[in-house]
Amino acid sequence: MSTATLAARHRLAERGIDPQLFLLIPATVFVVALFIYPFCYGIAVSLQPAQGGALAAYRAFFTDAYQRDTIATTLAISLPAALFNVLAAVPIAYRMRGRFRGKRLLTIILVVPITLGTVLTAEGLLNFLGPTGWFNRVLLSTGLADRPVTLTHNYWGVFFSLVITGFPFAFLLVLSYLSGIDPSLERAAATLGAGWAQRFFRITLPLLAPGLATTFCLTFVLAFSVFPSAILVGDPSGSTRVISVAAYEAAYVRYDYAAASAAAIVMGAVELVVISIVLGLRSLLYTGSTAGGKG
Amino acid sequence: MTGFETLRLDGVTRRFGDADALTGLDLEIRRGEFIALLGPSGCGKSTALNCLAGLLPLSDGSIWRDGTRLDTLPPERRGFGMVFQNYALFPHLSVRNNVAFGLKMRGVPRAQARRRTEDAIRLVHLEEHAGKLPGQLSGGQQQRVAIARAVVVEPSLVLMDEPLSNLDAKLRLEMRTEIRRLHQNLGLTTVYVTHDQEEALSMADRLVVLRAGRVQQIGTPEQVHTRPANRHVADFMGFRNLLPGRSVDDHFKINDLGVRVSGTSVGEIHKGDPVVAAIRPEDVLLRPGGFEVTVEVAEYHGREIAAEVRTTDGLTLHLRTSQRLAPGDKVGVDLPADRLLVFPA
């Protein structure tokens, strides 16, 4: 190889252009074929309704309260569920940072629900929390309630389902963010006179907050696309008629693909709005290194 | 924070599972003293410091500040300052807020806290960097922030855990002087952990030499330097030549040297006992007529040559001399009796 081409190669490599870039090809093909193309296709379909102009499907979605309200319904389920998952994961992960006997077993127990799948979880919830399930039988027999408490086929059934499947995910993420924080920082704070609450709120939490924002976004996206549990343990024609149910009905009950695609695009847009708000707030936080110095 | 007259460690012991990291440390620290805990890695010196700070619970023993028992208090209630090996600066707080943290935790009034923070920052010459985050500072600057943060609360005791080990050689020397100067100016009682004997000798008023979790010797730098209590301390204090031998009559016979030497015995040695004779490389003298050795390796150290030599019987000795030596040279050496310490083996 001549020195000129070598020099040219060197210049390119300095800008990050080298043969290793070929390693990105499979991922790029994957993203284009399975995400970008369907996404653009969906937009195109949503803009070609059978009747009316290009935006007729969107107009129909937003003028019909029955469709429009699914946005609020979905947010009302997914935002609290995602928030609960993140907030519940923090103290548990905080307690589980260090090494202790039985940590692995406890982690497995906390993480197993992620492997169960929504249908199994829903079935469990129906059996456990249903009108004749263990939970209500205990309540009735101990006299804590005189009528079965309704926790399935309504908002709470879906909420519990989202917590069971979403919590392990949030927990694993928070645990890994927490383990990235140098433990000597809290020890330093302790020698400076900070009690546990001050150590947590002044040192650990500010360093953890950006990670919590990311975790919230991911669990929110999972919860926002809730479909199986909204139908199985929810009330899919009423209080848990989420946006994915609306899209499903449009596509496979009314065979109106434009309306279904429009619902899906609206869904994506709402998610994007929530995530940009959270990430915007995150950028106001300290997001640098969580180490205490050289070491 | 009020000071104390004496801080007493009474049989402080720490076990990790079956392993004894620190066994029966007895030590009395007087107000204003600079104590160095010295020893090789794994000797228990950091364990001792963490026990003192309250970051590790004791397995046995107790710690007393004058009449008050201390080892049952959590770290935040002991009122000590600590400088960590990796500095442990809060990465999300500016230099100023790092330094002010301890004052805030102690509920010092705002105006006073601000004044003391600025004083502490000036003390370590970081006025221009007060608004920066720790990540924007160099290692030496971070180190100084860590020191300012520990001393600003005027702790009754400052604990330092190998604070210079992450710095380069030049900066280490500067910071050594700086820490010593701070200690003199502020009269801070200090416990300083290090594995560097030179650092300990130059900074401390008293040294505590540890090995395998046990105290080997407590004494002034001079005592430890010139009269190590046993062969392990001698080894650690730079007696590079440790020669196994035996005690005969009023002399010592060095096994491989095939010669009898006289030396100064440390500890009780009876006739016929196995001994270890120790001498520093710089105390081995070149003298024509001494026993003959061959130079094996010669290292240039500026004014001196550090040489590894071998006797006719194959015993290796280390020596330092201003004389120019080259590998293969045959020279005579002498082991002066007053510099040759003999320990029970």
XYZ file of C-alpha atoms in Angstrom:
640
model
C 0.000 0.000 0.000
C 1.354 3.384 -0.897
C 2.109 5.962 1.752
C -0.520 8.307 0.301
C -3.394 5.865 0.844
C -2.005 5.022 4.263
C -1.999 8.687 5.182
C -5.536 9.093 3.861
C -6.652 6.107 5.913
C -5.022 7.545 8.973
C -6.825 10.845 8.505
C -10.164 9.056 8.145
C -9.486 6.883 11.171
C -8.876 9.964 13.236
C -12.432 11.041 12.442
C -13.740 7.624 13.433
C -14.071 6.286 9.892
C -12.425 2.879 9.673
C -13.317 -0.707 8.643
C -14.828 -1.348 12.064
C -17.800 0.713 10.891
C -18.911 -2.353 8.921
C -19.782 -3.921 12.264
C -22.695 -1.500 12.469
C -24.321 -2.854 9.305
C -26.418 -5.665 10.878
C -27.857 -3.322 13.480
C -28.581 -0.646 10.875
C -30.326 -3.131 8.568
C -32.331 -4.410 11.494
C -33.478 -0.955 12.578
C -34.349 0.120 9.047
C -36.243 -3.058 8.165
C -38.092 -3.551 11.422
C -38.577 -0.030 12.690
C -38.057 2.774 10.233
C -39.795 1.134 7.263
C -42.915 0.006 9.213
C -43.036 3.377 10.926
C -43.012 5.294 7.648
C -45.456 2.777 6.190
C -47.770 3.368 9.148
C -47.620 7.120 8.660
C -48.384 6.654 4.989
C -51.364 4.375 5.703
C -52.731 6.785 8.295
C -52.671 9.565 5.705
C -54.693 7.558 3.139
C -58.140 7.024 4.635
C -60.956 5.582 2.487
C -62.879 8.834 2.669
C -61.930 12.445 3.326
C -58.600 14.214 3.015
C -55.173 13.126 4.152
C -55.835 14.085 7.770
C -59.352 12.642 7.955
C -58.309 9.686 10.135
C -56.669 12.029 12.674
C -59.650 14.365 12.585
C -61.949 11.428 13.231
C -59.761 10.292 16.152
C -59.722 13.665 17.835
C -63.352 14.622 17.240
C -64.721 11.338 18.593
C -64.566 11.560 22.396
C -64.700 7.760 22.644
C -61.373 7.586 20.762
C -59.844 10.788 22.071
C -60.348 9.849 25.709
C -58.187 6.748 25.315
C -55.157 9.036 25.511
C -56.155 10.239 28.961
C -57.112 6.715 30.027
C -53.770 5.296 28.954
C -51.833 8.092 30.645
C -53.912 7.663 33.796
C -52.793 4.031 33.994
C -49.242 4.176 32.672
C -47.920 7.303 34.412
C -48.833 6.210 37.965
C -47.716 2.645 37.260
C -44.329 3.784 35.917
C -43.897 6.237 38.779
C -44.825 3.595 41.333
C -42.385 1.085 39.817
C -39.492 3.547 39.923
C -40.258 4.824 43.418
C -40.757 1.317 44.821
C -37.527 0.116 43.210
C -35.394 2.839 44.849
C -35.596 1.797 48.535
C -35.370 -1.903 47.697
C -32.391 -1.446 45.407
C -30.815 0.941 47.938
C -31.041 -1.710 50.612
C -29.651 -4.333 48.224
C -26.535 -2.473 47.042
C -24.064 -4.193 49.305
C -23.136 -7.841 49.518
C -25.144 -9.999 51.860
C -26.214 -13.581 52.273
C -29.163 -14.514 50.092
C -28.816 -11.526 47.783
C -28.883 -13.698 44.703
C -32.013 -15.542 45.796
C -33.786 -12.308 46.640
C -32.822 -10.809 43.277
C -34.191 -13.882 41.490
C -37.484 -13.638 43.367
C -37.765 -9.945 42.504
C -36.893 -10.458 38.866
C -38.803 -13.661 38.031
C -42.083 -11.838 37.160
C -40.329 -10.348 34.135
C -40.145 -13.858 32.673
C -43.772 -14.796 33.308
C -45.465 -12.916 30.523
C -48.613 -10.839 30.804
C -51.070 -13.646 30.244
C -49.783 -15.778 33.097
C -49.666 -12.729 35.354
C -53.219 -11.823 34.391
C -54.438 -15.316 35.134
C -52.707 -15.253 38.499
C -54.249 -11.896 39.308
C -57.728 -13.134 38.347
C -57.343 -16.115 40.651
C -55.751 -14.237 43.486
C -57.582 -10.925 43.495
C -60.859 -12.021 41.924
C -64.188 -11.941 43.828
C -63.654 -15.510 45.055
C -59.863 -15.359 45.160
C -57.664 -15.833 48.229
C -57.318 -12.151 48.845
C -61.033 -11.512 49.125
C -61.633 -14.734 51.045
C -59.093 -13.623 53.655
C -60.691 -10.175 53.831
C -64.163 -11.661 54.272
C -63.183 -14.314 56.796
C -61.233 -11.875 58.954
C -64.123 -9.427 58.791
C -62.015 -6.656 57.266
C -64.594 -6.331 54.495
C -68.235 -7.384 54.311
C -68.328 -7.506 50.514
C -65.624 -8.724 48.077
C -63.392 -5.856 47.006
C -63.327 -5.505 43.236
C -59.727 -5.510 42.108
C -60.040 -7.172 38.717
C -61.743 -6.158 35.497
C -61.170 -2.534 36.375
C -58.380 0.047 36.662
C -56.668 -1.677 39.596
C -56.351 -5.024 37.845
C -54.391 -3.401 35.046
C -52.363 -1.327 37.497
C -51.329 -4.408 39.488
C -50.454 -6.247 36.318
C -48.251 -3.377 35.162
C -46.550 -3.251 38.548
C -45.848 -6.977 38.574
C -44.320 -6.985 35.110
C -42.744 -3.530 35.229
C -41.235 -3.536 38.700
C -38.465 -6.117 38.055
C -37.368 -4.078 35.095
C -37.237 -0.852 37.092
C -35.537 -2.628 39.981
C -32.751 -4.074 37.819
C -32.078 -0.693 36.213
C -32.073 1.217 39.488
C -29.855 -1.397 41.113
C -27.274 -1.053 38.361
C -27.383 2.752 38.560
C -26.960 2.568 42.323
C -24.032 0.175 42.141
C -22.324 2.706 39.890
C -22.232 5.257 42.703
C -18.966 5.133 44.648
C -19.813 3.816 48.140
C -17.030 5.914 49.657
C -19.108 9.036 48.933
C -21.677 8.065 51.531
C -18.955 7.122 53.957
C -17.339 10.498 53.437
C -20.691 12.160 54.062
C -21.062 10.126 57.258
C -17.685 11.257 58.600
C -18.774 14.828 57.851
C -21.743 14.425 60.148
C -24.550 13.457 57.757
C -27.140 11.009 59.068
C -28.622 8.379 56.757
C -31.432 10.615 55.475
C -29.031 13.455 54.658
C -26.646 11.008 53.021
C -29.458 9.649 50.868
C -31.140 12.910 49.913
C -28.017 15.051 49.492
C -25.553 12.588 47.995
C -27.114 9.401 46.646
C -30.383 10.746 45.281
C -28.881 13.627 43.257
C -26.422 11.198 41.686
C -29.153 8.656 41.067
C -31.790 11.067 39.720
C -30.679 11.000 36.048
C -30.819 7.200 36.174
C -34.286 7.362 37.703
C -35.447 9.594 34.848
C -34.163 7.083 32.291
C -35.735 4.203 34.200
C -39.030 6.089 34.345
C -39.000 6.629 30.573
C -38.403 2.955 29.866
C -41.023 1.653 32.300
C -43.445 4.304 31.061
C -43.071 3.132 27.460
C -43.656 -0.455 28.581
C -46.766 0.541 30.515
C -48.099 2.863 27.814
C -48.309 0.090 25.238
C -50.336 -2.060 27.646
C -52.724 -4.245 25.692
C -53.094 -7.834 26.968
C -53.623 -6.950 30.613
C -55.985 -4.092 29.723
C -58.172 -6.710 28.113
C -57.610 -9.682 30.435
C -57.736 -8.068 33.883
C -59.139 -4.698 32.868
C -62.380 -3.249 31.637
C -61.521 -2.841 27.926
C -64.770 -1.140 27.009
C -64.756 1.315 29.899
C -62.212 2.429 32.478
C -59.245 0.687 30.842
C -60.049 1.324 27.211
C -56.462 2.224 26.387
C -55.196 3.577 23.106
C -53.855 0.218 21.925
C -57.354 -1.238 22.358
C -58.714 1.592 20.201
C -56.105 0.837 17.536
C -56.889 -2.882 17.697
C -60.604 -2.285 17.306
C -60.058 0.017 14.353
C -57.843 -2.498 12.604
C -59.512 -5.824 13.324
C -63.102 -4.994 14.212
C -63.798 -2.126 11.809
C -61.040 -2.990 9.308
C -60.225 0.715 9.076
C -56.448 0.550 8.695
C -56.075 4.313 8.313
C -57.811 4.914 11.661
C -55.737 2.150 13.305
C -52.504 3.612 11.970
C -53.557 7.077 13.044
C -54.199 5.765 16.579
C -50.777 4.095 16.588
C -49.063 7.283 15.410
C -50.910 9.326 18.056
C -49.752 6.788 20.610
C -46.157 7.226 19.529
C -46.476 10.995 19.580
C -47.860 11.030 23.124
C -44.998 8.803 24.295
C -42.508 11.091 22.633
C -44.003 14.129 24.350
C -43.817 12.512 27.807
C -40.255 11.256 27.224
C -39.051 14.624 25.960
C -40.496 16.327 29.029
C -38.763 13.833 31.356
C -35.462 13.975 29.483
C -35.695 17.764 29.368
C -36.011 17.828 33.137
C -33.182 15.284 33.385
C -30.837 17.566 31.477
C -31.233 20.107 34.278
C -29.674 17.616 36.708
C -26.021 16.775 37.325
C -25.283 13.929 34.914
C -21.519 13.497 35.152
C -19.329 10.908 36.822
C -20.548 9.242 39.989
C -17.056 8.391 41.227
C -15.485 10.205 44.130
C -12.227 11.080 42.423
C -9.211 9.255 41.124
C -9.102 5.811 42.234
C -16.146 20.434 67.975
C -14.378 20.265 71.281
C -10.953 18.704 71.359
C -9.745 15.992 73.665
C -6.724 15.388 75.804
C -6.229 11.747 74.919
C -7.876 9.298 72.592
C -7.385 5.739 73.757
C -7.655 2.585 71.695
C -8.067 -0.422 73.943
C -7.454 -3.822 72.383
C -9.159 -2.788 69.137
C -9.783 -5.936 67.117
C -11.503 -6.507 63.815
C -12.173 -9.875 62.247
C -13.488 -10.541 58.736
C -14.993 -14.006 58.934
C -12.170 -16.153 60.268
C -9.426 -13.747 59.271
C -8.052 -11.352 61.874
C -7.496 -8.066 60.089
C -6.457 -6.267 63.255
C -5.635 -7.778 66.618
C -5.455 -6.016 69.954
C -4.384 -2.522 68.934
C -3.579 -0.473 72.044
C -2.700 3.129 71.400
C -2.963 6.426 73.200
C -3.148 9.499 70.982
C -2.443 12.828 72.647
C -3.916 16.103 71.506
C -1.993 17.645 68.647
C -0.022 14.531 67.804
C 0.657 13.332 64.269
C 0.525 9.548 64.307
C 1.389 7.427 61.286
C 0.083 3.900 60.934
C 2.703 2.205 58.820
C 2.887 -1.210 57.286
C 2.751 -3.215 54.074
C -0.586 -3.714 52.333
C -2.874 -6.044 54.217
C -1.274 -5.230 57.585
C -4.502 -3.847 59.037
C -3.673 -0.152 58.953
C -6.702 0.866 56.880
C -8.875 -1.399 59.012
C -7.602 0.432 62.091
C -8.458 3.780 60.504
C -11.947 2.689 59.465
C -12.576 1.354 62.971
C -11.499 4.696 64.369
C -13.753 6.574 61.937
C -16.705 4.353 62.766
C -17.012 2.988 59.240
C -16.243 -0.527 60.482
C -17.658 -1.916 63.720
C -15.132 -3.424 66.138
C -15.112 -7.167 66.771
C -13.550 -6.555 70.152
C -12.019 -3.789 72.254
C -13.084 -0.190 72.753
C -12.197 3.383 71.822
C -12.317 6.199 74.387
C -12.189 9.967 73.964
C -11.116 11.101 77.396
C -13.942 9.598 79.489
C -16.459 8.948 76.704
C -16.790 5.656 74.930
C -16.651 6.245 71.202
C -16.797 2.920 69.416
C -20.538 2.599 69.914
C -21.231 5.895 68.127
C -21.986 6.027 64.384
C -19.418 7.874 62.234
C -21.547 11.011 61.918
C -21.489 11.492 65.691
C -17.764 11.067 66.292
C -16.755 14.470 64.987
C -13.690 13.261 63.104
C -12.606 14.412 59.682
C -11.469 11.891 57.123
C -9.481 12.138 53.903
C -10.076 9.120 51.689
C -7.572 7.434 49.432
C -9.700 8.191 46.355
C -10.706 11.565 47.929
C -14.444 10.684 47.751
C -15.410 14.193 46.686
C -19.099 14.659 45.947
C -19.050 14.852 42.144
C -22.280 16.847 41.837
C -21.227 19.590 44.243
C -18.849 22.444 43.526
C -15.580 22.710 45.436
C -17.211 25.310 47.668
C -20.222 23.123 48.431
C -18.009 20.090 49.008
C -16.064 22.030 51.609
C -19.221 23.528 53.123
C -20.973 20.158 53.396
C -19.710 19.279 56.875
C -20.572 22.719 58.235
C -24.077 22.460 56.817
C -24.535 19.033 58.387
C -23.429 20.444 61.730
C -25.926 23.275 61.473
C -23.310 26.034 61.539
C -25.015 29.447 60.924
C -24.927 30.449 57.283
C -22.689 33.518 57.534
C -20.157 31.741 59.700
C -20.236 28.674 57.432
C -19.531 30.854 54.397
C -16.577 32.542 56.096
C -15.065 29.282 57.310
C -15.533 27.678 53.889
C -13.711 30.539 52.170
C -10.939 30.351 54.802
C -10.496 26.634 54.238
C -10.407 27.059 50.463
C -7.775 29.781 50.847
C -5.793 27.526 53.170
C -5.354 24.974 50.381
C -4.877 27.655 47.663
C -7.968 26.833 45.620
C -9.620 30.265 45.547
C -9.811 30.332 41.745
C -11.351 26.879 41.570
C -14.031 27.283 44.246
C -16.883 27.220 41.728
C -15.677 24.192 39.774
C -16.895 20.620 40.039
C -14.380 18.036 41.317
C -14.274 16.405 37.877
C -12.718 19.583 36.466
C -9.758 19.501 38.870
C -6.421 17.705 38.717
C -5.545 14.974 41.178
C -3.516 17.274 43.407
C -6.297 19.860 43.491
C -8.886 17.203 44.316
C -6.624 16.067 47.100
C -6.504 19.579 48.520
C -10.306 19.867 48.353
C -10.542 16.614 50.305
C -8.203 18.013 52.950
C -10.067 21.335 53.142
C -13.369 19.488 53.463
C -12.022 17.409 56.341
C -10.371 20.250 58.290
C -13.023 22.960 57.820
C -15.212 21.446 60.533
C -12.270 21.733 62.954
C -12.485 18.064 63.832
C -10.945 16.783 67.047
C -9.097 14.220 64.937
C -8.247 14.032 61.230
C -7.921 10.603 59.669
C -5.989 10.266 56.435
C -6.038 7.054 54.427
C -3.007 6.976 52.116
C -3.968 10.414 50.809
C -0.878 10.783 48.615
C -0.798 7.372 46.980
C -2.628 8.536 43.837
C -0.304 11.466 43.146
C 2.871 11.555 41.099
C 6.234 11.716 42.854
C 6.748 15.479 42.626
C 3.246 16.368 43.776
C 3.541 13.827 46.561
C 6.544 15.648 47.991
C 4.762 19.002 47.769
C 1.595 17.715 49.405
C 3.624 16.029 52.117
C 5.042 19.367 53.136
C 1.622 20.964 52.791
C -0.029 18.440 55.105
C 2.774 18.780 57.638
C 2.460 22.581 57.471
C -1.316 22.416 57.964
C -0.791 20.158 60.938
C 1.669 22.576 62.505
C -0.461 25.666 61.831
C -3.792 24.248 62.904
C -2.500 21.936 65.619
C -4.753 19.183 64.304
C -4.458 15.777 65.868
C -3.862 13.488 62.910
C -3.799 9.772 62.251
C -2.185 9.083 58.919
C -2.125 5.718 57.182
C 0.669 4.954 54.736
C 2.775 2.133 53.390
C 5.585 4.527 52.523
C 8.192 4.482 55.292
C 9.817 7.677 54.067
C 6.478 9.501 54.195
C 5.803 8.206 57.699
C 9.272 9.076 58.999
C 9.197 12.589 57.602
C 5.681 13.536 58.714
C 4.808 11.795 61.943
C 5.574 12.489 65.574
C 5.047 8.838 66.368
C 4.878 5.738 64.216
C 2.810 2.644 64.752
C 4.267 -0.174 62.672
C 1.794 -2.936 61.897
C 2.252 -6.345 60.385
C -0.423 -8.992 59.823
C -2.852 -7.093 62.035
C -0.494 -6.823 65.001
C 1.469 -3.881 66.339
C 5.187 -4.448 65.874
C 6.504 -1.226 67.298
C 5.311 2.165 68.499
C 7.894 4.905 68.692
C 9.288 8.160 67.381
C 10.590 8.145 63.808
C 14.128 8.063 65.169
C 13.463 5.101 67.437
C 11.837 3.123 64.666
C 14.488 4.116 62.175
C 17.572 3.352 64.248
C 16.270 0.671 66.608
C 13.608 -1.408 64.900
C 11.961 -3.700 67.428
C 12.229 -6.856 65.354
C 13.386 -8.197 62.022
C 10.066 -7.453 60.333
C 10.203 -3.794 61.270
C 13.856 -3.746 60.231
C 12.940 -5.249 56.887
C 10.234 -2.656 56.412
C 12.474 0.219 57.509
C 15.036 -0.365 54.809
C 17.358 -2.954 56.297
C 17.661 -4.670 52.969
C 20.352 -7.080 54.064
C 18.825 -9.711 56.326
C 21.417 -12.400 56.944
C 20.490 -15.619 58.727
C 23.075 -16.834 61.232
C 23.722 -18.199 64.675
C 24.881 -16.755 67.949
C 28.280 -18.070 69.114
C 30.189 -16.880 72.186
C 30.233 -13.087 72.003
C 30.016 -13.034 68.236
C 27.549 -13.971 65.564
C 28.305 -16.411 62.848
C 26.663 -15.622 59.549
C 25.921 -18.966 57.947
C 26.841 -18.331 54.348
C 29.418 -15.669 54.983
C 31.717 -18.095 56.739
C 32.844 -15.217 58.947
C 32.188 -14.068 62.443
C 30.920 -10.580 62.906
C 30.051 -8.577 65.940
C 26.807 -6.690 66.063
C 24.313 -5.010 68.340
C 21.720 -7.430 69.581
C 18.096 -6.370 69.803
C 16.006 -8.523 72.083
C 17.082 -11.512 74.085
C 19.564 -13.783 72.351
C 21.136 -16.807 73.953
C 24.247 -18.628 72.854
C 23.473 -21.030 70.018
C 20.194 -19.299 69.052
C 19.438 -18.783 65.377
C 19.565 -15.068 64.571
C 18.995 -12.628 61.735
C 21.604 -9.934 61.261
C 20.267 -6.797 59.570
C 22.122 -3.910 58.017
C 21.120 -1.114 55.657
C 22.778 -0.981 52.237
C 24.165 2.488 53.045
C 25.859 1.137 56.192
C 27.826 -1.561 54.380
C 31.331 -0.118 53.982
C 33.805 -0.704 51.197
C 37.189 -1.369 52.759
C 40.218 -3.026 51.266
C 40.965 -5.996 53.484
C 37.320 -6.652 54.358
C 35.782 -9.866 53.094
C 35.863 -10.179 49.382
C 32.780 -9.768 47.221
C 32.095 -9.569 43.501
C 29.858 -6.843 42.080
C 26.907 -8.387 40.241
C 24.652 -5.436 39.455
C 25.438 -1.731 39.733
C 22.642 0.883 39.503
C 23.402 4.536 38.979
C 21.550 6.717 41.511
C 23.144 10.094 40.899
C 25.626 10.676 43.687
C 25.658 7.045 44.631
C 25.879 3.606 43.153
C 23.522 0.963 44.519
C 25.179 -2.388 44.007
C 24.221 -5.976 44.486
C 27.326 -7.976 45.388
C 27.953 -11.648 46.011
C 30.365 -13.164 48.490
C 32.613 -16.070 47.567
C 30.086 -18.335 49.347
C 27.214 -17.070 47.244
C 25.530 -14.743 49.784
C 23.958 -11.653 48.214
C 24.475 -8.241 49.841
C 23.140 -4.834 48.876
C 25.282 -1.773 49.383
C 25.422 1.881 48.462
C 28.632 3.731 47.785
C 29.911 6.854 46.118
C 32.731 4.811 44.632
C 32.294 3.909 40.949
C 31.653 0.193 40.676
C 31.145 -1.983 37.631
C 29.816 -5.538 37.396
C 32.640 -8.014 37.869
C 34.710 -5.765 40.169
C 36.127 -7.476 43.221
C 36.058 -5.330 46.359
C 36.367 -5.803 50.117
C 33.424 -4.923 52.379
C 32.990 -4.445 56.073
C 29.892 -4.653 58.293
C 30.310 -2.115 61.146
C 29.269 -3.674 64.455
C 27.286 -0.638 65.636
C 25.195 -0.655 62.461
C 24.626 -4.371 62.324
C 21.501 -5.191 64.313
C 21.004 -8.776 65.350
C 17.486 -10.072 65.976
C 16.268 -13.410 67.239
C 15.201 -15.349 64.139
